[in-house]
Short mmCIF file of C-alpha atoms and ligand atoms in Angstrom, two decimals:
data_model
loop_
_atom_site.label_atom_id
_atom_site.label_comp_id
_atom_site.label_asym_id
_atom_site.label_seq_id
_atom_site.Cartn_x
_atom_site.Cartn_y
_atom_site.Cartn_z
CA MET I 869 -2.00 -20.07 -15.54
CA GLN I 870 -1.36 -22.39 -12.66
CA LEU I 871 -4.07 -24.04 -10.57
CA LEU I 872 -3.27 -25.30 -7.07
CA CYS I 873 -5.79 -27.40 -5.15
CA GLN I 874 -6.40 -27.96 -1.42
CA GLN I 875 -4.01 -25.28 -0.26
CA ALA I 876 -3.40 -24.54 3.42
CA ALA I 877 -4.90 -21.07 4.02
CA GLU I 878 -2.00 -20.26 6.37
CA GLN I 879 0.18 -19.52 3.35
CA TYR I 880 -2.40 -17.10 1.95
CA SER I 881 -3.41 -15.04 4.98
CA SER I 882 -1.09 -13.47 7.54
CA PHE I 883 -3.70 -14.21 10.23
CA ARG I 884 -2.97 -17.89 9.58
CA LEU I 885 -6.21 -19.64 10.54
CA PRO I 886 -5.81 -23.35 9.74
CA TYR I 887 -8.44 -23.73 7.00
CA GLN I 888 -8.10 -24.73 3.36
CA LEU I 889 -8.52 -22.99 0.04
CA ASP I 890 -10.13 -25.44 -2.38
CA GLN I 891 -8.64 -23.82 -5.50
CA VAL I 892 -5.98 -21.16 -6.02
CA PHE I 893 -5.36 -19.74 -9.52
CA LEU I 894 -2.03 -18.04 -10.14
CA ALA I 895 -2.41 -15.66 -13.08
CA ALA I 896 0.76 -14.40 -14.76
CA ASP I 897 -0.70 -11.88 -17.20
CA ILE I 898 -3.85 -10.43 -18.74
CA ALA I 899 -4.18 -13.38 -21.12
CA ASP I 900 -4.60 -15.61 -18.04
CA LEU I 901 -7.36 -13.35 -16.72
CA LYS I 902 -9.16 -13.63 -20.05
CA GLN I 903 -9.64 -17.34 -19.40
CA PHE I 904 -12.28 -16.56 -16.78
CA SER I 905 -15.83 -16.11 -17.93
CA GLY I 906 -18.84 -15.49 -15.69
CA PRO I 907 -21.19 -15.67 -14.06
CA ASP I 908 -18.91 -16.54 -11.10
CA TYR I 909 -15.46 -15.04 -10.73
CA PRO I 910 -12.78 -15.89 -8.15
CA THR I 911 -11.98 -13.96 -4.98
CA VAL I 912 -9.00 -11.73 -5.75
CA LEU I 913 -6.23 -11.91 -3.18
CA GLY I 914 -2.92 -10.02 -2.90
CA GLU I 915 -0.49 -11.27 -0.26
CA GLY I 916 -3.31 -11.87 2.23
CA THR I 917 -2.09 -9.40 4.85
CA ASN I 918 -5.52 -7.80 5.19
CA THR I 919 -7.79 -10.81 4.58
CA ILE I 920 -8.92 -13.39 7.13
CA PHE I 921 -10.49 -16.64 5.95
CA LEU I 922 -13.13 -17.51 8.56
CA ALA I 923 -13.74 -20.96 7.05
CA THR I 924 -12.52 -23.26 4.27
CA GLN I 925 -12.90 -21.39 0.98
CA HIS I 926 -15.06 -23.20 -1.53
CA LYS I 927 -14.99 -20.26 -3.91
CA PRO I 928 -11.76 -20.18 -5.97
CA VAL I 929 -9.09 -17.62 -5.03
CA LEU I 930 -6.97 -15.75 -7.59
CA ARG I 931 -3.59 -14.13 -7.30
CA TYR I 932 -2.25 -11.85 -10.02
CA LEU I 933 1.52 -12.20 -10.06
CA ALA I 934 2.84 -9.83 -12.77
CA LYS I 935 5.30 -7.41 -11.15
CA ALA I 936 7.17 -5.41 -13.78
CA LYS I 937 7.76 -1.69 -13.34
CA SER I 938 8.69 1.09 -15.74
CA GLN I 939 9.21 4.82 -15.38
CA HIS I 940 8.72 8.02 -17.34
CA THR I 941 10.60 11.06 -16.21
CA ASP I 942 10.49 14.81 -16.54
CA THR I 943 12.92 17.05 -14.68
CA ASP I 944 11.26 16.98 -11.26
CA HIS I 945 8.80 14.11 -11.39
CA VAL I 946 8.83 10.44 -12.15
CA LEU I 947 5.73 8.55 -13.16
CA LEU I 948 6.11 4.95 -12.09
CA HIS I 949 3.97 2.25 -13.63
CA VAL I 950 4.01 -0.84 -11.38
CA GLU I 951 2.20 -4.12 -11.89
CA ALA I 952 -0.01 -5.36 -9.07
CA GLY I 953 1.96 -8.45 -8.03
CA HIS I 954 4.96 -6.41 -6.86
CA ASN I 955 5.53 -6.38 -3.09
CA TRP I 956 4.70 -2.96 -1.62
CA HIS I 957 7.66 -2.58 0.74
CA GLN I 958 10.14 -3.74 -1.90
CA LEU I 959 8.79 -1.02 -4.15
CA VAL I 960 9.18 1.61 -1.41
CA ASN I 961 12.71 0.37 -0.75
CA TRP I 962 13.58 0.68 -4.45
CA THR I 963 12.23 4.26 -4.61
CA ILE I 964 14.51 5.17 -1.69
CA GLU I 965 17.52 3.69 -3.52
CA GLN I 966 16.54 5.77 -6.57
CA GLN I 967 16.28 8.90 -4.39
CA LEU I 968 12.61 9.34 -5.30
CA TRP I 969 10.39 11.09 -2.73
CA GLY I 970 6.79 10.20 -2.04
CA LEU I 971 6.44 6.73 -0.58
CA GLU I 972 8.86 6.86 2.38
CA ASN I 973 6.10 7.32 5.01
CA LEU I 974 4.46 4.17 3.66
CA ALA I 975 7.48 1.95 4.37
CA LEU I 976 7.01 -1.56 5.77
CA ILE I 977 3.27 -1.76 5.07
CA PRO I 978 2.73 -5.46 4.39
CA GLY I 979 1.09 -6.61 1.17
CA SER I 980 1.13 -6.19 -2.58
CA VAL I 981 1.02 -3.11 -4.82
CA GLY I 982 -2.34 -4.23 -6.21
CA ALA I 983 -3.96 -4.27 -2.76
CA ALA I 984 -2.76 -0.75 -1.91
CA PRO I 985 -5.56 1.21 -3.64
CA VAL I 986 -8.36 -1.07 -2.41
CA GLN I 987 -8.28 0.32 1.10
CA ASN I 988 -6.18 3.37 0.18
CA ILE I 989 -3.32 2.37 2.48
CA GLY I 990 -2.04 5.13 4.69
CA ALA I 991 0.43 5.79 7.47
CA TYR I 992 2.25 8.65 9.20
CA GLY I 993 0.42 11.42 7.37
CA VAL I 994 0.50 10.04 3.80
CA GLU I 995 -2.10 8.00 1.93
CA LEU I 996 -1.69 6.14 -1.34
CA SER I 997 -4.19 8.59 -2.89
CA ASP I 998 -1.64 11.40 -2.36
CA ARG I 999 0.73 9.68 -4.79
CA CYS I 1000 -1.52 7.69 -7.11
CA SER I 1001 -2.22 8.90 -10.67
CA TYR I 1002 -4.28 5.99 -11.97
CA VAL I 1003 -5.27 2.40 -11.39
CA ASP I 1004 -5.41 -0.15 -14.24
CA PHE I 1005 -8.37 -2.46 -13.65
CA TYR I 1006 -9.14 -5.62 -15.61
CA ASP I 1007 -12.92 -5.67 -15.83
CA TRP I 1008 -14.34 -9.21 -15.78
CA GLN I 1009 -17.39 -8.28 -17.85
CA ARG I 1010 -15.67 -6.12 -20.44
CA ARG I 1011 -12.72 -8.53 -20.60
CA GLU I 1012 -10.27 -5.66 -20.94
CA VAL I 1013 -8.13 -3.32 -18.87
CA VAL I 1014 -9.68 0.05 -18.05
CA ARG I 1015 -7.48 2.91 -16.81
CA ILE I 1016 -9.21 4.71 -13.90
CA PRO I 1017 -7.76 8.14 -13.06
CA ALA I 1018 -7.16 8.66 -9.33
CA SER I 1019 -9.82 11.39 -9.32
CA GLU I 1020 -12.41 8.70 -10.15
CA CYS I 1021 -11.20 6.11 -7.63
CA GLN I 1022 -13.31 7.62 -4.80
CA PHE I 1023 -10.35 7.48 -2.48
CA ALA I 1024 -11.22 8.19 1.15
CA TYR I 1025 -9.96 7.05 4.56
CA ARG I 1026 -9.34 3.29 4.10
CA ASP I 1027 -11.87 3.27 1.26
CA SER I 1028 -12.11 3.41 -2.54
CA ILE I 1029 -14.33 2.48 -5.46
CA PHE I 1030 -12.66 -0.97 -5.37
CA LYS I 1031 -14.33 -1.68 -1.99
CA GLN I 1032 -17.62 -0.23 -3.25
CA GLN I 1033 -19.07 -0.30 -6.80
CA LEU I 1034 -16.15 -2.23 -8.30
CA GLN I 1035 -15.91 -4.85 -5.57
CA GLY I 1036 -15.90 -8.30 -7.19
CA ARG I 1037 -16.01 -6.73 -10.67
CA GLY I 1038 -12.40 -7.30 -11.72
CA VAL I 1039 -8.70 -7.31 -10.84
CA ILE I 1040 -6.34 -4.39 -10.20
CA VAL I 1041 -3.43 -5.11 -12.55
CA ALA I 1042 -1.21 -2.01 -12.20
CA LEU I 1043 -0.85 1.43 -10.61
CA GLY I 1044 0.58 4.73 -11.75
CA LEU I 1045 2.43 6.63 -9.02
CA THR I 1046 3.83 10.14 -9.26
CA LEU I 1047 7.04 10.62 -7.29
CA SER I 1048 9.37 13.55 -6.90
CA ARG I 1049 13.09 14.12 -7.36
CA GLN I 1050 12.77 17.19 -5.13
CA PRO I 1051 12.43 16.77 -1.36
CA LEU I 1052 8.81 16.32 -0.27
CA PRO I 1053 9.05 15.64 3.48
CA VAL I 1054 5.80 14.97 5.40
CA LEU I 1055 6.79 15.19 9.05
CA ASN I 1056 3.57 16.11 10.87
CA TYR I 1057 2.86 12.76 12.55
CA PRO I 1058 4.07 12.03 16.12
CA GLY I 1059 7.41 10.27 15.83
CA LEU I 1060 8.38 12.14 12.66
CA LYS I 1061 7.72 15.65 14.06
CA GLU I 1062 10.94 15.38 16.02
CA LEU I 1063 13.04 15.07 12.83
CA PRO I 1064 14.71 18.21 11.42
CA LYS I 1065 12.93 19.80 8.43
CA THR I 1066 16.01 18.96 6.38
CA ALA I 1067 15.74 15.23 7.18
CA SER I 1068 16.93 13.03 4.33
CA LEU I 1069 14.79 10.54 2.47
CA GLN I 1070 16.75 7.69 4.05
CA GLN I 1071 16.31 9.17 7.55
CA ILE I 1072 12.52 9.42 7.19
CA PHE I 1073 12.31 5.91 5.73
CA GLU I 1074 14.36 4.46 8.59
CA THR I 1075 12.40 6.35 11.24
CA VAL I 1076 9.08 5.05 9.89
CA ILE I 1077 10.49 1.51 9.95
CA GLN I 1078 11.67 1.99 13.54
CA ILE I 1079 8.28 3.31 14.71
CA ARG I 1080 6.41 0.47 13.04
CA GLN I 1081 8.78 -2.17 14.41
CA SER I 1082 8.48 -0.77 17.92
CA LYS I 1083 4.65 -0.86 17.94
CA LEU I 1084 3.38 -3.42 15.49
CA PRO I 1085 3.92 -7.17 15.79
CA ASP I 1086 5.65 -8.93 12.87
CA TYR I 1087 3.04 -11.22 11.37
CA ARG I 1088 5.69 -13.87 10.70
CA GLN I 1089 6.09 -14.32 14.45
CA LEU I 1090 2.66 -13.24 15.72
CA PRO I 1091 0.03 -13.77 13.01
CA ASN I 1092 -2.10 -10.62 12.50
CA CYS I 1093 -3.59 -8.39 9.81
CA GLY I 1094 -2.50 -4.98 11.14
CA SER I 1095 -5.15 -2.58 12.39
CA PHE I 1096 -8.28 -4.63 12.85
CA PHE I 1097 -10.82 -1.79 13.03
CA LYS I 1098 -10.99 1.60 11.31
CA ASN I 1099 -10.58 4.73 13.38
CA PRO I 1100 -14.20 5.94 13.70
CA VAL I 1101 -15.29 9.43 12.70
CA ILE I 1102 -17.88 10.87 15.09
CA THR I 1103 -19.76 14.18 15.23
CA GLU I 1104 -18.21 17.18 16.95
CA ARG I 1105 -21.09 17.08 19.47
CA GLN I 1106 -20.52 13.43 20.33
CA PHE I 1107 -16.80 14.11 20.66
CA GLN I 1108 -17.48 16.93 23.14
CA LEU I 1109 -19.85 14.74 25.16
CA ILE I 1110 -17.31 11.93 25.50
CA HIS I 1111 -14.46 14.38 26.03
CA ASN I 1112 -16.29 15.89 29.04
CA ASN I 1113 -16.09 12.51 30.80
CA TYR I 1114 -12.77 11.40 29.31
CA PRO I 1115 -10.52 14.45 28.88
CA THR I 1116 -7.70 12.28 27.50
CA LEU I 1117 -9.72 11.27 24.40
CA PRO I 1118 -7.64 12.34 21.39
CA GLY I 1119 -9.49 13.77 18.38
CA TYR I 1120 -8.42 14.67 14.84
CA PRO I 1121 -10.80 17.07 13.03
CA GLN I 1122 -11.98 15.87 9.58
CA ALA I 1123 -14.27 17.40 6.96
CA ASP I 1124 -17.15 15.24 8.21
CA GLY I 1125 -16.54 15.18 11.99
CA VAL I 1126 -13.78 14.15 14.40
CA LYS I 1127 -11.68 11.02 13.98
CA VAL I 1128 -10.92 9.24 17.25
CA PRO I 1129 -8.36 6.44 17.67
CA ALA I 1130 -9.94 3.00 17.85
CA ALA I 1131 -6.82 1.96 19.83
CA TRP I 1132 -7.76 4.42 22.59
CA LEU I 1133 -11.38 3.18 22.72
CA ILE I 1134 -10.23 -0.45 22.89
CA GLU I 1135 -7.69 0.34 25.60
CA GLN I 1136 -10.31 2.20 27.68
CA ALA I 1137 -12.70 -0.71 27.19
CA GLY I 1138 -10.08 -2.86 28.93
CA PHE I 1139 -8.85 -5.07 26.09
CA LYS I 1140 -5.24 -3.94 25.77
CA GLY I 1141 -3.01 -7.00 26.10
CA VAL I 1142 -6.00 -9.25 26.83
CA VAL I 1143 -5.88 -12.78 25.34
CA VAL I 1144 -8.88 -15.13 25.49
CA ASP I 1145 -8.90 -18.60 23.90
CA ASN I 1146 -5.70 -17.93 21.93
CA VAL I 1147 -6.73 -14.62 20.40
CA GLY I 1148 -6.15 -11.14 21.78
CA CYS I 1149 -5.35 -7.45 21.47
CA TYR I 1150 -1.63 -6.73 21.18
CA GLN I 1151 -0.08 -5.14 24.26
CA LYS I 1152 1.75 -2.32 22.46
CA GLN I 1153 -1.07 -1.51 19.99
CA PRO I 1154 -4.47 -2.96 20.98
CA LEU I 1155 -5.96 -2.17 17.56
CA VAL I 1156 -3.99 -5.16 16.27
CA ILE I 1157 -5.68 -8.51 16.93
CA VAL I 1158 -3.18 -11.38 17.16
CA ASN I 1159 -3.73 -15.08 16.55
CA TYR I 1160 -1.87 -16.80 19.42
CA GLY I 1161 -2.71 -20.33 18.20
CA LEU I 1162 -6.34 -20.46 17.07
CA VAL I 1163 -7.67 -23.70 15.63
CA ASP I 1164 -10.83 -22.08 14.25
CA SER I 1165 -12.44 -18.67 13.83
CA ALA I 1166 -15.03 -18.90 16.64
CA PRO I 1167 -12.93 -17.27 19.41
CA LEU I 1168 -11.95 -14.47 16.98
CA LEU I 1169 -15.59 -13.76 16.16
CA ALA I 1170 -16.42 -13.84 19.88
CA LEU I 1171 -13.64 -11.35 20.65
CA ILE I 1172 -14.75 -9.01 17.86
CA ALA I 1173 -18.32 -9.13 19.19
CA THR I 1174 -17.22 -8.43 22.79
CA ILE I 1175 -14.98 -5.52 21.80
CA ARG I 1176 -17.67 -3.99 19.62
CA SER I 1177 -20.43 -4.31 22.19
CA THR I 1178 -18.26 -2.99 25.04
CA VAL I 1179 -17.16 0.06 23.01
CA LEU I 1180 -20.75 0.62 21.86
CA GLN I 1181 -22.11 0.48 25.42
CA ARG I 1182 -19.44 2.67 26.87
CA PHE I 1183 -19.05 5.31 24.14
CA ALA I 1184 -22.01 4.78 21.76
CA ILE I 1185 -19.50 4.27 18.92
CA GLU I 1186 -19.72 1.40 16.46
CA LEU I 1187 -16.34 -0.01 15.42
CA GLU I 1188 -16.13 -1.22 11.82
CA PRO I 1189 -13.58 -3.83 10.76
CA GLU I 1190 -10.78 -2.60 8.52
CA VAL I 1191 -9.71 -6.12 7.52
CA ARG I 1192 -11.61 -8.23 4.99
CA LEU I 1193 -13.33 -11.16 6.71
CA LEU I 1194 -14.46 -13.90 4.29
CA ASN I 1195 -16.90 -16.72 4.99
CA GLY I 1196 -16.66 -20.11 3.25
CA ALA I 1197 -18.54 -18.89 0.19
CA GLY I 1198 -16.08 -16.01 -0.21
CA LYS I 1199 -18.70 -13.48 0.96
CA HIS I 1200 -17.85 -10.61 3.27
CA HIS I 1201 -18.71 -11.31 6.88
CA VAL I 1202 -20.13 -8.20 8.53
CA PRO I 1203 -20.13 -8.38 12.34
CA THR I 1204 -23.47 -7.45 13.89
N1 EPU E 2108 -3.41 4.67 21.32
C1 EPU E 2108 -3.85 4.32 22.58
N2 EPU E 2108 -3.33 3.20 23.14
C2 EPU E 2108 -2.38 2.45 22.52
C3 EPU E 2108 -1.93 2.81 21.22
C4 EPU E 2108 -2.48 3.93 20.63
O1 EPU E 2108 -4.68 4.98 23.18
O2 EPU E 2108 -1.94 1.46 23.11
C5 EPU E 2108 -3.97 5.90 20.71
C6 EPU E 2108 -3.06 7.10 20.97
O3 EPU E 2108 -3.87 8.21 21.23
C7 EPU E 2108 -2.36 7.29 19.64
C8 EPU E 2108 -3.46 6.88 18.70
O4 EPU E 2108 -4.11 5.78 19.32
O5 EPU E 2108 -1.95 8.59 19.43
C9 EPU E 2108 -3.00 6.53 17.31
O6 EPU E 2108 -2.14 5.41 17.39
P1 EPU E 2108 -1.13 5.08 16.20
O7 EPU E 2108 -0.31 6.25 15.86
O8 EPU E 2108 -0.42 3.81 16.54
O9 EPU E 2108 -2.05 4.85 14.93
P2 EPU E 2108 -3.51 4.24 14.71
O10 EPU E 2108 -4.47 5.35 14.49
O11 EPU E 2108 -3.85 3.24 15.75
C10 EPU E 2108 -3.32 4.24 12.10
C11 EPU E 2108 -3.47 3.24 11.01
C12 EPU E 2108 -2.23 2.37 10.93
C13 EPU E 2108 -1.02 3.28 10.66
C14 EPU E 2108 -0.91 4.29 11.81
C15 EPU E 2108 0.17 5.31 11.58
C16 EPU E 2108 -5.86 2.83 10.87
C17 EPU E 2108 -6.98 1.87 11.13
N3 EPU E 2108 -4.65 2.42 11.25
O12 EPU E 2108 -3.28 3.50 13.30
O13 EPU E 2108 -2.38 1.50 9.82
O14 EPU E 2108 0.17 2.52 10.59
O15 EPU E 2108 -2.16 5.03 11.90
O16 EPU E 2108 -0.21 6.21 10.60
O17 EPU E 2108 -6.09 3.90 10.32
C18 EPU E 2108 -3.18 -0.66 9.22
O18 EPU E 2108 -4.02 -0.08 8.54
O19 EPU E 2108 -3.12 -1.92 9.28
C19 EPU E 2108 -2.26 0.13 10.01
C20 EPU E 2108 -1.36 -0.42 10.82
#
């Protein structure tokens, strides 16, 4: 295992706030993980594309780097076993080269394979949970890897057991994904609907990449962590009430209510393209908050507070962050 000290946080979070990480452990395998014993365990980090360090991190940070993959095949399906340190998009790219269906709608999502189940990544009508068979989890207390079947991962919209009961309890070390040799096109999302039903795997993959590149800023040029807030789910009654005053409000029925786009609420609240003190909502997709040269986290926290209170006042909807915000002690910061 490697230990790096006094690291610039910019290299470890795509939001690139200029703080430091006191200690970064780079673990290569399970034997490295076994070197940690409680009561305190490090903060687990993937590629840092969904984590913002709000201050210098005094709690150690750990990255799990193993990235091997192997496959088991029957005639129509392939079960892929992929270690957590693999880059997500490189994996998707490889599945396209192998003519394996299943992950093409999830192209170009930044981050590592190990981070994917934590918030159940999703895009263009597909979620990780649609393709995941199991998650291998190294449990700090038990000091061993436990295989958790997908049915027990409590996958939901941008949520899983790894954000709930198992948060801070271990490290995701690998995933099992079930992919198909037979076509499995999911073309119901705007932008993909226009494709023919016979669209090839390559065509869908390229279209998803085009849509993402046309709307979402590249974090290498404009530091960001993707969607900043979750799309809220409100009651049918509340949806009707708002819809009466704002007939353009889009709504997507769910089992537990109606999902409304946070981007729409933020645009209506007047924040689209607005930049204050070097932080702002991206012009083409206001749900993405961009760091335009911050020197500390205060203006970001101020912007989050203003957006949340404006949306709350106007629509009586509370926006919840989708990104992980960490204070100096490595604890989750929950905006109030
Ligand atoms: N919209 C506006 N104004 C805008 C942009 C969008 O009103 O300027 C409204 C439109 O009604 C549009 C709707 O928002 O139809 C949805 O926009 P979009 O398709 O861009 O998706 P999203 O709901 O904002 C979610 C995910 C994205 C994912 C896309 C595509 C969340 C929090 N975000 O965004 O995921 O790529 O759908 O499936 O669920 C991420 O998690 O970091 C992420 C980028």
